[in-house]
Amino acid sequence: MLTFGCQMNELDSELALASMAEGGFANTGSAADADVILVNTCSVRDKAEQKAYSFLGRAARLKKHRPGVVIAVLGCMAQKEGELIFKRAPYVDIVAGTRQFTRINELVRRVRENKERVLSLGRDDEVVSAKRLRVRDVRHSLQVAVMRGCDHHCTFCVVPNTRGVEASKPFEEVVKECEILVGSGAVEITLLGQNIDSYGKRLNPRRSLAELLHAVGAIQGLQRLRFITSHPADLKPELFRAFREVPKLMPYLHFPAQSGSDRILRAMRRGYTYDEYLKLVDAAREACPEIGLAGDTIVGFPTESDQDFERTLELHRRAEYQNAFIFTYSHREFTPADKMDLKDDVPEDVKLARCNALLDLQRDVSEKVLSKYVGRVVKVLGDRPSKRSPASRVASPESSVSDDGSDPRPVTRDTRRFEGRSPQNILVHVDSGRDLKGKLYDARITRSSPFALYGELV
Ligand code: SAM
Ligand code: F3S
């Protein structure tokens, strides 16, 4: 199984693997040995789609030697491109959209029995219920999708097209699912939604994210609770209060601004201004002084001028993000910008220069924010052995430009050093010499980089 894209995609891939396991398949971990190759795709930027097609080309060569291999394209690109994928890549057997992950094993069975292709793009699947997760691998840290889709119409974004309108998973079902996962060994849960702060608006009775955090935060045995991603226009004061009121809720808020220019924010249809966004930054810090803030920013949106970009630089300085995802604008078919015929008029070299300037600035901001932890003791949840020489790589998936989250270089891990996450979700490396996976421990921070903290076990 190969996954491109965001954390929601990673979770969807887990669901697909769970569905395959229900059908009696085991995960080989490598396409070369697999009878079924699943590719979970991303459409947010053009580059992610290009990478998916280039992987499919490699899968086709494998299939030439072993014609029985089933190739399935899942997720956002499948939803968006549909039948077109069969035309561009005739060796593909299954094209299955964003609400089909729990049925993958049935679709594979159909292909094998009937020797015919399957196109499955319906959006009628439930928001993925706990009942369908019987064989999901349980680790110490797990994600739970609490909603699917998005009701916003940000002009640059293809997600409402690929994932449909917002649908929240019933409140009791989320709590039950979390209880099951904690009962099987999870100590950290991250609730996921494209626009999670509007959770529950169509449920009857109406529910809120704050209520959900209170309920999940009360589960015995759970140690840490997180949620991503919030839309600034939907953030409510009760959510800020939850950081004080729910002890297990970790002080981390990812709420993308996208731009610092009011003109561009209007053109993006984000529903807030620079000043309103910074008021939220201040309110979050007032409610929870130790909170770590993270953002997403797009540079080179149509018509963005040097002055507009200056405002974005200013916003990053002022927000003092601990980390930010920075993207160059990619014009996407089926977005409002496409329908409005908004020309992608910022030259690629200008986009790239702005992207690098913002990355440099954010690196300085992150360095300053992270250096505040040096000399302090932080509580860390151990995750896995550290990547070898992390300084030479992009140290955190959240620290730099990312197009689709994939990194083609093989990862080697250092068995003497262990990495985990601080309450603010900052990567923390300690020299441990032992396995700290799933354990909570204190680390005294001795040094920092813009991407991570380094320390010793207390
Ligand atoms: N729901 C989130 C929010 O409230 O902003 C964002 C979801 S989107 C999958 C993740 C990020 O991809 C966005 O925050 C945005 O920065 C980036 N993105 C989306 N469409 C893009 C495009 N057309 N070009 C470049 N970046 C894009
Ligand atoms: Fe996309 Fe905006 Fe929704 S970025 S996921 S349309 S909040």
Short mmCIF file of C-alpha atoms and ligand atoms in Angstrom, two decimals:
data_model
loop_
_atom_site.label_atom_id
_atom_site.label_comp_id
_atom_site.label_asym_id
_atom_site.label_seq_id
_atom_site.Cartn_x
_atom_site.Cartn_y
_atom_site.Cartn_z
CA MET A 1 0.00 0.00 0.00
CA LEU A 2 1.42 3.38 -0.95
CA THR A 3 -0.07 6.52 0.58
CA PHE A 4 0.21 10.08 -0.71
CA GLY A 5 -1.12 13.12 1.11
CA CYS A 6 -2.43 14.17 4.48
CA GLN A 7 -3.09 12.45 7.80
CA MET A 8 -6.67 11.73 6.77
CA ASN A 9 -5.21 9.72 3.87
CA GLU A 10 -2.92 7.83 6.23
CA LEU A 11 -5.92 6.91 8.33
CA ASP A 12 -7.90 5.91 5.24
CA SER A 13 -5.02 3.63 4.22
CA GLU A 14 -5.20 1.96 7.61
CA LEU A 15 -8.91 1.39 7.07
CA ALA A 16 -8.21 -0.09 3.62
CA LEU A 17 -5.59 -2.41 5.14
CA ALA A 18 -8.04 -3.40 7.88
CA SER A 19 -10.62 -4.19 5.20
CA MET A 20 -8.05 -6.29 3.32
CA ALA A 21 -7.15 -8.13 6.52
CA GLU A 22 -10.86 -8.92 7.01
CA GLY A 23 -10.74 -10.47 3.55
CA GLY A 24 -7.79 -12.66 4.60
CA PHE A 25 -4.97 -10.62 3.01
CA ALA A 26 -1.70 -9.84 4.80
CA ASN A 27 0.32 -6.65 4.23
CA THR A 28 3.57 -7.44 2.36
CA GLY A 29 4.98 -3.93 2.83
CA SER A 30 6.44 -4.01 -0.69
CA ALA A 31 4.82 -3.77 -4.12
CA ALA A 32 7.29 -6.28 -5.58
CA ASP A 33 5.85 -9.14 -3.50
CA ALA A 34 2.20 -8.09 -3.50
CA ASP A 35 -0.78 -9.73 -5.21
CA VAL A 36 -2.77 -6.53 -4.72
CA ILE A 37 -1.22 -3.05 -5.01
CA LEU A 38 -3.21 -0.26 -3.38
CA VAL A 39 -2.35 3.39 -4.08
CA ASN A 40 -4.11 5.95 -1.91
CA THR A 41 -3.88 9.27 -3.72
CA CYS A 42 -3.95 13.04 -3.10
CA SER A 43 -5.28 15.75 -5.42
CA VAL A 44 -4.51 18.88 -3.43
CA ARG A 45 -1.51 19.78 -5.57
CA ASP A 46 -0.64 18.77 -9.11
CA LYS A 47 2.70 17.29 -8.06
CA ALA A 48 0.99 14.70 -5.84
CA GLU A 49 -1.05 13.47 -8.82
CA GLN A 50 2.04 13.31 -11.03
CA LYS A 51 3.81 11.19 -8.42
CA ALA A 52 0.84 8.81 -8.20
CA TYR A 53 0.87 8.30 -11.99
CA SER A 54 4.60 7.75 -11.99
CA PHE A 55 4.21 5.08 -9.28
CA LEU A 56 1.41 3.48 -11.32
CA GLY A 57 3.83 3.25 -14.25
CA ARG A 58 6.19 1.23 -12.04
CA ALA A 59 3.33 -0.97 -10.83
CA ALA A 60 2.40 -1.66 -14.47
CA ARG A 61 5.90 -3.04 -15.12
CA LEU A 62 5.46 -5.42 -12.16
CA LYS A 63 2.11 -6.52 -13.56
CA LYS A 64 3.71 -7.36 -16.91
CA HIS A 65 5.71 -10.09 -15.17
CA ARG A 66 2.81 -11.18 -12.96
CA PRO A 67 -0.48 -10.55 -14.82
CA GLY A 68 -2.63 -11.67 -11.86
CA VAL A 69 -1.65 -8.64 -9.78
CA VAL A 70 -4.59 -6.35 -8.96
CA ILE A 71 -3.86 -2.59 -9.02
CA ALA A 72 -6.27 -0.27 -7.19
CA VAL A 73 -6.29 3.54 -7.17
CA LEU A 74 -8.08 4.91 -4.12
CA GLY A 75 -8.97 8.22 -2.54
CA CYS A 76 -9.03 11.81 -3.77
CA MET A 77 -7.52 11.44 -7.24
CA ALA A 78 -9.73 8.41 -7.88
CA GLN A 79 -12.81 10.41 -6.86
CA LYS A 80 -11.81 13.40 -8.98
CA GLU A 81 -10.58 11.60 -12.13
CA GLY A 82 -12.91 8.58 -12.08
CA GLU A 83 -12.99 6.65 -15.36
CA LEU A 84 -10.22 8.83 -16.80
CA ILE A 85 -7.72 6.81 -14.75
CA PHE A 86 -8.64 3.64 -16.69
CA LYS A 87 -7.94 5.59 -19.92
CA ARG A 88 -4.58 6.97 -18.77
CA ALA A 89 -3.53 3.79 -16.97
CA PRO A 90 -5.36 0.84 -18.64
CA TYR A 91 -3.63 -1.71 -16.39
CA VAL A 92 -5.51 -0.34 -13.31
CA ASP A 93 -8.25 -2.70 -12.08
CA ILE A 94 -10.03 -0.65 -9.40
CA VAL A 95 -10.79 3.05 -9.09
CA ALA A 96 -12.43 3.66 -5.69
CA GLY A 97 -13.28 7.05 -4.19
CA THR A 98 -12.98 8.69 -0.80
CA ARG A 99 -15.83 6.86 0.93
CA GLN A 100 -15.00 3.33 -0.22
CA PHE A 101 -12.07 2.42 2.03
CA THR A 102 -13.95 -0.07 4.19
CA ARG A 103 -15.11 -2.02 1.13
CA ILE A 104 -11.79 -2.53 -0.60
CA ASN A 105 -11.64 -6.26 0.03
CA GLU A 106 -15.08 -6.73 -1.62
CA LEU A 107 -13.94 -4.75 -4.66
CA VAL A 108 -10.75 -6.84 -4.95
CA ARG A 109 -12.82 -10.02 -4.70
CA ARG A 110 -15.11 -8.80 -7.51
CA VAL A 111 -12.13 -8.12 -9.80
CA ARG A 112 -10.63 -11.54 -9.12
CA GLU A 113 -13.91 -13.47 -9.52
CA ASN A 114 -15.41 -11.64 -12.49
CA LYS A 115 -12.16 -10.66 -14.20
CA GLU A 116 -13.49 -7.16 -14.80
CA ARG A 117 -12.62 -3.64 -13.75
CA VAL A 118 -14.46 -1.91 -10.91
CA LEU A 119 -15.31 1.78 -10.67
CA SER A 120 -16.72 2.67 -7.23
CA LEU A 121 -17.22 6.34 -6.47
CA GLY A 122 -20.39 6.39 -4.33
CA ARG A 123 -20.46 8.60 -1.27
CA ASP A 124 -23.01 6.53 0.60
CA ASP A 125 -20.52 4.76 2.88
CA GLU A 126 -20.90 5.58 6.55
CA VAL A 127 -18.30 7.97 8.00
CA VAL A 128 -16.50 4.74 8.95
CA SER A 129 -17.86 3.10 12.00
CA ALA A 130 -16.01 1.45 14.85
CA LYS A 131 -17.63 -1.85 13.90
CA ARG A 132 -15.65 -1.91 10.67
CA LEU A 133 -12.35 -1.58 12.49
CA ARG A 134 -12.14 -4.97 14.11
CA VAL A 135 -8.79 -5.80 12.59
CA ARG A 136 -7.25 -2.36 12.71
CA ASP A 137 -3.72 -2.54 14.10
CA VAL A 138 -3.62 -1.00 17.54
CA ARG A 139 -0.63 1.15 18.37
CA HIS A 140 -0.01 3.50 21.27
CA SER A 141 -1.04 6.52 19.18
CA LEU A 142 -4.03 6.37 16.86
CA GLN A 143 -6.16 8.65 14.75
CA VAL A 144 -9.91 8.64 14.65
CA ALA A 145 -11.87 10.35 11.86
CA VAL A 146 -14.78 12.21 13.42
CA MET A 147 -16.01 13.78 10.22
CA ARG A 148 -15.53 13.65 6.48
CA GLY A 149 -15.76 16.31 3.79
CA CYS A 150 -15.88 20.09 4.02
CA ASP A 151 -18.58 22.73 3.61
CA HIS A 152 -16.20 25.62 2.96
CA HIS A 153 -15.46 26.84 -0.52
CA CYS A 154 -11.89 28.07 -0.33
CA THR A 155 -11.29 29.01 -3.94
CA PHE A 156 -7.95 27.13 -4.20
CA CYS A 157 -9.11 23.84 -2.70
CA VAL A 158 -10.31 20.65 -4.38
CA VAL A 159 -11.22 18.86 -1.12
CA PRO A 160 -14.97 19.72 -1.10
CA ASN A 161 -15.07 18.22 -4.60
CA THR A 162 -13.15 15.05 -3.74
CA ARG A 163 -14.48 14.42 -0.24
CA GLY A 164 -17.98 15.86 -0.49
CA VAL A 165 -19.99 17.84 2.05
CA GLU A 166 -19.35 17.64 5.77
CA ALA A 167 -20.66 14.55 7.51
CA SER A 168 -19.97 14.03 11.21
CA LYS A 169 -19.72 10.63 12.81
CA PRO A 170 -22.35 10.26 15.57
CA PHE A 171 -21.10 11.49 18.95
CA GLU A 172 -21.66 8.24 20.87
CA GLU A 173 -20.01 6.28 18.10
CA VAL A 174 -16.81 8.36 18.28
CA VAL A 175 -16.68 7.93 22.06
CA LYS A 176 -17.30 4.17 21.75
CA GLU A 177 -14.62 3.82 19.09
CA CYS A 178 -12.11 5.69 21.28
CA GLU A 179 -13.03 3.51 24.26
CA ILE A 180 -12.41 0.37 22.17
CA LEU A 181 -9.03 1.69 20.98
CA VAL A 182 -7.94 2.71 24.49
CA GLY A 183 -9.15 -0.66 25.81
CA SER A 184 -6.86 -2.33 23.27
CA GLY A 185 -3.78 -0.32 24.23
CA ALA A 186 -3.88 3.16 22.64
CA VAL A 187 -2.71 5.91 25.00
CA GLU A 188 -2.93 8.84 22.58
CA ILE A 189 -5.82 9.64 20.24
CA THR A 190 -5.90 12.32 17.57
CA LEU A 191 -9.35 13.24 16.32
CA LEU A 192 -9.27 14.07 12.62
CA GLY A 193 -11.43 16.26 10.40
CA GLN A 194 -10.72 18.58 7.45
CA ASN A 195 -12.51 21.26 9.35
CA ILE A 196 -12.89 19.71 12.76
CA ASP A 197 -14.10 22.76 14.67
CA SER A 198 -17.45 22.53 12.88
CA TYR A 199 -17.92 18.93 14.11
CA GLY A 200 -21.51 18.02 14.88
CA LYS A 201 -23.34 20.84 13.18
CA ARG A 202 -25.66 18.44 11.31
CA LEU A 203 -26.04 15.92 14.11
CA ASN A 204 -29.36 15.65 15.88
CA PRO A 205 -29.11 16.77 18.63
CA ARG A 206 -26.45 19.19 17.50
CA ARG A 207 -23.07 18.53 19.13
CA SER A 208 -19.83 20.50 19.33
CA LEU A 209 -16.15 19.63 19.19
CA ALA A 210 -15.72 20.99 22.72
CA GLU A 211 -18.34 18.52 24.02
CA LEU A 212 -16.62 15.71 22.19
CA LEU A 213 -13.23 16.62 23.67
CA HIS A 214 -14.76 16.58 27.15
CA ALA A 215 -16.32 13.14 26.55
CA VAL A 216 -13.26 11.51 24.96
CA GLY A 217 -10.98 13.21 27.47
CA ALA A 218 -12.86 11.42 30.26
CA ILE A 219 -11.96 7.92 28.98
CA GLN A 220 -9.97 6.04 31.62
CA GLY A 221 -6.57 4.91 30.43
CA LEU A 222 -6.27 7.56 27.72
CA GLN A 223 -3.24 9.76 28.37
CA ARG A 224 -3.27 12.27 25.53
CA LEU A 225 -5.90 13.74 23.26
CA ARG A 226 -5.35 15.93 20.16
CA PHE A 227 -7.43 17.23 17.26
CA ILE A 228 -6.65 18.56 13.78
CA THR A 229 -7.35 20.67 11.63
CA SER A 230 -9.28 23.78 12.67
CA HIS A 231 -10.66 26.45 10.37
CA PRO A 232 -10.11 29.93 11.88
CA ALA A 233 -13.59 31.11 10.85
CA ASP A 234 -15.20 28.30 12.90
CA LEU A 235 -13.12 28.51 16.09
CA LYS A 236 -15.27 29.17 19.15
CA PRO A 237 -14.25 30.43 22.62
CA GLU A 238 -15.51 27.21 24.23
CA LEU A 239 -12.87 25.36 22.26
CA PHE A 240 -10.13 27.52 23.77
CA ARG A 241 -11.63 26.85 27.21
CA ALA A 242 -11.37 23.11 26.56
CA PHE A 243 -7.56 23.47 26.66
CA ARG A 244 -7.94 24.51 30.31
CA GLU A 245 -10.82 22.22 31.22
CA VAL A 246 -9.77 18.90 29.67
CA PRO A 247 -6.50 17.87 31.32
CA LYS A 248 -5.66 15.25 28.68
CA LEU A 249 -6.11 17.70 25.80
CA MET A 250 -2.62 18.57 24.57
CA PRO A 251 -1.73 22.25 23.99
CA TYR A 252 -1.43 22.20 20.21
CA LEU A 253 -3.59 24.03 17.68
CA HIS A 254 -3.20 23.70 13.92
CA PHE A 255 -5.30 26.43 12.33
CA PRO A 256 -4.17 27.45 8.85
CA ALA A 257 -4.20 31.16 7.95
CA GLN A 258 -3.23 30.57 4.27
CA SER A 259 -2.27 34.25 3.74
CA GLY A 260 -1.68 37.46 5.64
CA SER A 261 -3.20 39.77 3.04
CA ASP A 262 -6.85 40.74 3.52
CA ARG A 263 -7.26 41.09 -0.23
CA ILE A 264 -5.96 37.59 -0.88
CA LEU A 265 -7.93 36.15 2.07
CA ARG A 266 -11.07 37.57 0.49
CA ALA A 267 -10.14 36.12 -2.90
CA MET A 268 -9.53 32.77 -1.21
CA ARG A 269 -12.95 33.07 0.53
CA ARG A 270 -11.48 32.25 3.91
CA GLY A 271 -13.99 34.30 5.93
CA TYR A 272 -11.59 36.23 8.23
CA THR A 273 -9.10 39.08 8.08
CA TYR A 274 -5.49 39.41 9.20
CA ASP A 275 -6.62 41.20 12.38
CA GLU A 276 -9.32 38.64 13.16
CA TYR A 277 -6.83 35.82 12.73
CA LEU A 278 -4.34 37.44 15.09
CA LYS A 279 -7.10 38.00 17.65
CA LEU A 280 -7.58 34.23 17.63
CA VAL A 281 -3.83 33.74 18.10
CA ASP A 282 -3.95 36.02 21.15
CA ALA A 283 -7.11 34.37 22.52
CA ALA A 284 -5.54 30.92 22.19
CA ARG A 285 -2.41 32.07 24.05
CA GLU A 286 -4.46 33.76 26.73
CA ALA A 287 -6.56 30.63 27.32
CA CYS A 288 -3.53 28.35 27.23
CA PRO A 289 -0.18 30.14 27.60
CA GLU A 290 1.90 27.06 26.76
CA ILE A 291 0.02 26.31 23.52
CA GLY A 292 2.01 25.47 20.37
CA LEU A 293 0.52 27.00 17.24
CA ALA A 294 0.89 25.68 13.71
CA GLY A 295 -0.30 26.99 10.36
CA ASP A 296 -0.53 26.37 6.63
CA THR A 297 0.29 29.06 4.09
CA ILE A 298 -0.05 29.23 0.33
CA VAL A 299 2.26 31.58 -1.57
CA GLY A 300 1.68 32.71 -5.14
CA PHE A 301 -2.12 32.67 -5.07
CA PRO A 302 -3.44 34.41 -8.24
CA THR A 303 -2.75 38.19 -8.23
CA GLU A 304 -0.59 38.00 -5.07
CA SER A 305 1.69 41.06 -5.11
CA ASP A 306 4.91 41.77 -3.21
CA GLN A 307 2.85 43.83 -0.75
CA ASP A 308 0.42 40.96 -0.19
CA PHE A 309 3.35 38.65 0.41
CA GLU A 310 4.85 41.14 2.91
CA ARG A 311 1.68 40.79 4.98
CA THR A 312 2.12 37.01 4.97
CA LEU A 313 5.68 37.37 6.24
CA GLU A 314 4.37 39.71 8.93
CA LEU A 315 1.68 37.21 9.93
CA HIS A 316 4.26 34.45 10.44
CA ARG A 317 6.40 36.79 12.56
CA ARG A 318 3.45 37.88 14.63
CA ALA A 319 1.78 34.45 15.05
CA GLU A 320 5.05 32.89 16.21
CA TYR A 321 4.13 29.48 14.82
CA GLN A 322 6.20 26.64 16.18
CA ASN A 323 5.87 25.04 12.75
CA ALA A 324 4.12 25.74 9.47
CA PHE A 325 3.40 23.92 6.23
CA ILE A 326 4.24 26.19 3.32
CA PHE A 327 2.97 25.51 -0.19
CA THR A 328 3.22 27.16 -3.58
CA TYR A 329 -0.16 27.66 -5.21
CA SER A 330 -1.16 24.88 -7.58
CA HIS A 331 -4.11 25.53 -9.85
CA ARG A 332 -6.59 22.64 -9.59
CA GLU A 333 -9.42 21.60 -11.86
CA PHE A 334 -12.91 21.61 -10.25
CA THR A 335 -11.98 24.24 -7.64
CA PRO A 336 -13.93 27.52 -7.38
CA ALA A 337 -10.80 29.28 -8.75
CA ASP A 338 -10.99 27.05 -11.83
CA LYS A 339 -14.69 27.69 -12.31
CA MET A 340 -14.13 31.46 -11.90
CA ASP A 341 -11.34 31.24 -14.46
CA LEU A 342 -8.93 32.79 -11.98
CA LYS A 343 -5.61 32.84 -13.86
CA ASP A 344 -2.60 31.23 -12.19
CA ASP A 345 -0.68 34.44 -12.95
CA VAL A 346 2.19 34.49 -10.45
CA PRO A 347 5.28 33.18 -12.32
CA GLU A 348 6.72 29.92 -10.96
CA ASP A 349 10.10 31.54 -10.17
CA VAL A 350 8.35 34.25 -8.12
CA LYS A 351 6.32 31.60 -6.26
CA LEU A 352 9.49 29.67 -5.51
CA ALA A 353 11.40 32.75 -4.35
CA ARG A 354 8.52 33.68 -2.00
CA CYS A 355 8.29 30.13 -0.75
CA ASN A 356 12.02 30.10 0.09
CA ALA A 357 11.84 33.52 1.76
CA LEU A 358 8.93 32.39 3.92
CA LEU A 359 10.66 29.11 4.76
CA ASP A 360 13.76 31.04 5.87
CA LEU A 361 11.68 33.34 8.03
CA GLN A 362 9.70 30.46 9.54
CA ARG A 363 12.93 28.61 10.26
CA ASP A 364 14.06 31.60 12.36
CA VAL A 365 10.68 31.84 14.09
CA SER A 366 10.64 28.10 14.85
CA GLU A 367 14.20 28.26 16.12
CA LYS A 368 13.23 31.02 18.54
CA VAL A 369 10.06 29.24 19.69
CA LEU A 370 11.80 25.90 20.23
CA SER A 371 14.84 27.41 21.96
CA LYS A 372 12.54 28.44 24.83
CA TYR A 373 12.38 24.79 25.89
CA VAL A 374 16.14 24.46 26.44
CA GLY A 375 16.81 23.86 30.15
CA ARG A 376 13.21 22.79 30.77
CA VAL A 377 11.87 19.32 31.53
CA VAL A 378 9.16 18.22 29.10
CA LYS A 379 6.85 15.22 29.20
CA VAL A 380 7.38 13.06 26.10
CA LEU A 381 5.35 10.22 24.64
CA GLY A 382 7.88 7.82 23.08
CA ASP A 383 7.25 6.87 19.48
CA ARG A 384 10.16 5.08 17.74
CA PRO A 385 13.95 5.02 17.28
CA SER A 386 15.12 8.36 15.82
CA LYS A 387 15.97 8.74 12.16
CA ARG A 388 19.71 8.57 11.66
CA SER A 389 21.32 12.05 11.59
CA PRO A 390 18.01 13.91 11.68
CA ALA A 391 19.73 17.25 11.12
CA SER A 392 20.59 16.28 7.54
CA ARG A 393 16.98 15.44 6.69
CA VAL A 394 13.69 17.23 6.97
CA ALA A 395 13.37 16.50 10.67
CA SER A 396 9.64 16.68 11.04
CA PRO A 397 6.96 16.15 8.43
CA GLU A 398 5.52 19.42 9.67
CA SER A 399 8.57 21.55 9.35
CA SER A 400 9.02 22.38 5.74
CA VAL A 401 7.53 22.57 2.28
CA SER A 402 5.67 19.38 1.70
CA ASP A 403 3.93 18.53 -1.49
CA ASP A 404 2.36 15.23 -0.68
CA GLY A 405 4.08 14.06 2.47
CA SER A 406 6.07 11.36 0.71
CA ASP A 407 9.83 11.11 1.01
CA PRO A 408 11.36 8.68 -1.44
CA ARG A 409 14.65 8.28 0.47
CA PRO A 410 14.89 5.15 2.62
CA VAL A 411 14.81 5.89 6.34
CA THR A 412 17.41 4.34 8.60
CA ARG A 413 16.91 4.51 12.33
CA ASP A 414 19.32 4.97 15.21
CA THR A 415 18.77 2.33 17.88
CA ARG A 416 20.43 4.35 20.66
CA ARG A 417 18.32 7.43 20.19
CA PHE A 418 14.56 7.52 20.65
CA GLU A 419 12.08 10.08 19.35
CA GLY A 420 8.76 11.09 20.79
CA ARG A 421 6.44 14.06 20.98
CA SER A 422 6.13 16.83 23.55
CA PRO A 423 2.66 18.03 24.61
CA GLN A 424 2.98 20.69 21.88
CA ASN A 425 3.63 17.91 19.35
CA ILE A 426 7.29 18.89 18.97
CA LEU A 427 9.68 16.09 18.04
CA VAL A 428 11.98 15.30 20.99
CA HIS A 429 15.08 13.08 20.66
CA VAL A 430 16.71 11.51 23.72
CA ASP A 431 19.71 9.21 24.02
CA SER A 432 17.98 6.28 25.67
CA GLY A 433 19.50 2.99 24.57
CA ARG A 434 16.13 1.36 25.20
CA ASP A 435 12.68 1.06 23.77
CA LEU A 436 10.41 3.88 24.97
CA LYS A 437 7.57 3.24 22.53
CA GLY A 438 4.24 4.20 24.04
CA LYS A 439 5.84 5.30 27.32
CA LEU A 440 5.52 8.72 28.92
CA TYR A 441 8.81 10.04 30.25
CA ASP A 442 10.46 13.29 31.33
CA ALA A 443 13.23 14.70 29.15
CA ARG A 444 15.50 17.56 30.14
CA ILE A 445 16.08 19.60 26.99
CA THR A 446 19.73 20.39 26.34
CA ARG A 447 19.54 21.86 22.83
CA SER A 448 17.12 22.70 20.06
CA SER A 449 16.99 23.16 16.28
CA PRO A 450 14.21 24.80 14.26
CA PHE A 451 12.64 21.36 13.88
CA ALA A 452 13.25 19.38 17.06
CA LEU A 453 14.36 19.29 20.68
CA TYR A 454 17.25 17.17 21.99
CA GLY A 455 17.59 16.07 25.58
CA GLU A 456 18.31 13.45 28.18
CA LEU A 457 16.05 11.20 30.19
CA VAL A 458 15.41 12.51 33.68
N1 SAM B 1 -8.95 21.92 6.18
C1 SAM B 1 -7.74 22.61 6.16
C2 SAM B 1 -7.97 24.13 6.39
O1 SAM B 1 -8.82 24.49 7.14
O2 SAM B 1 -7.28 24.97 5.82
C3 SAM B 1 -6.91 22.35 4.92
C4 SAM B 1 -6.97 21.09 4.12
S1 SAM B 1 -5.91 20.99 2.69
C5 SAM B 1 -6.02 19.33 2.31
C6 SAM B 1 -4.27 21.12 3.36
C7 SAM B 1 -3.52 22.32 2.92
O3 SAM B 1 -3.14 22.20 1.57
C8 SAM B 1 -4.28 23.61 2.99
O4 SAM B 1 -4.30 24.15 4.27
C9 SAM B 1 -3.53 24.49 2.02
O5 SAM B 1 -2.52 25.22 2.65
C10 SAM B 1 -2.92 23.48 1.05
N2 SAM B 1 -3.57 23.57 -0.26
C11 SAM B 1 -4.85 23.26 -0.55
N3 SAM B 1 -5.09 23.49 -1.86
C12 SAM B 1 -3.95 23.98 -2.39
C13 SAM B 1 -3.58 24.41 -3.71
N4 SAM B 1 -4.45 24.43 -4.70
N5 SAM B 1 -2.31 24.83 -3.90
C14 SAM B 1 -1.42 24.83 -2.87
N6 SAM B 1 -1.72 24.44 -1.63
C15 SAM B 1 -2.97 24.01 -1.39
FE1 F3S B 2 -10.13 23.00 1.71
FE2 F3S B 2 -10.86 25.25 2.81
FE3 F3S B 2 -12.16 23.02 3.37
S1 F3S B 2 -8.78 24.53 2.57
S2 F3S B 2 -10.63 21.42 3.15
S3 F3S B 2 -12.10 24.05 1.41
S4 F3S B 2 -11.61 24.66 4.79
#
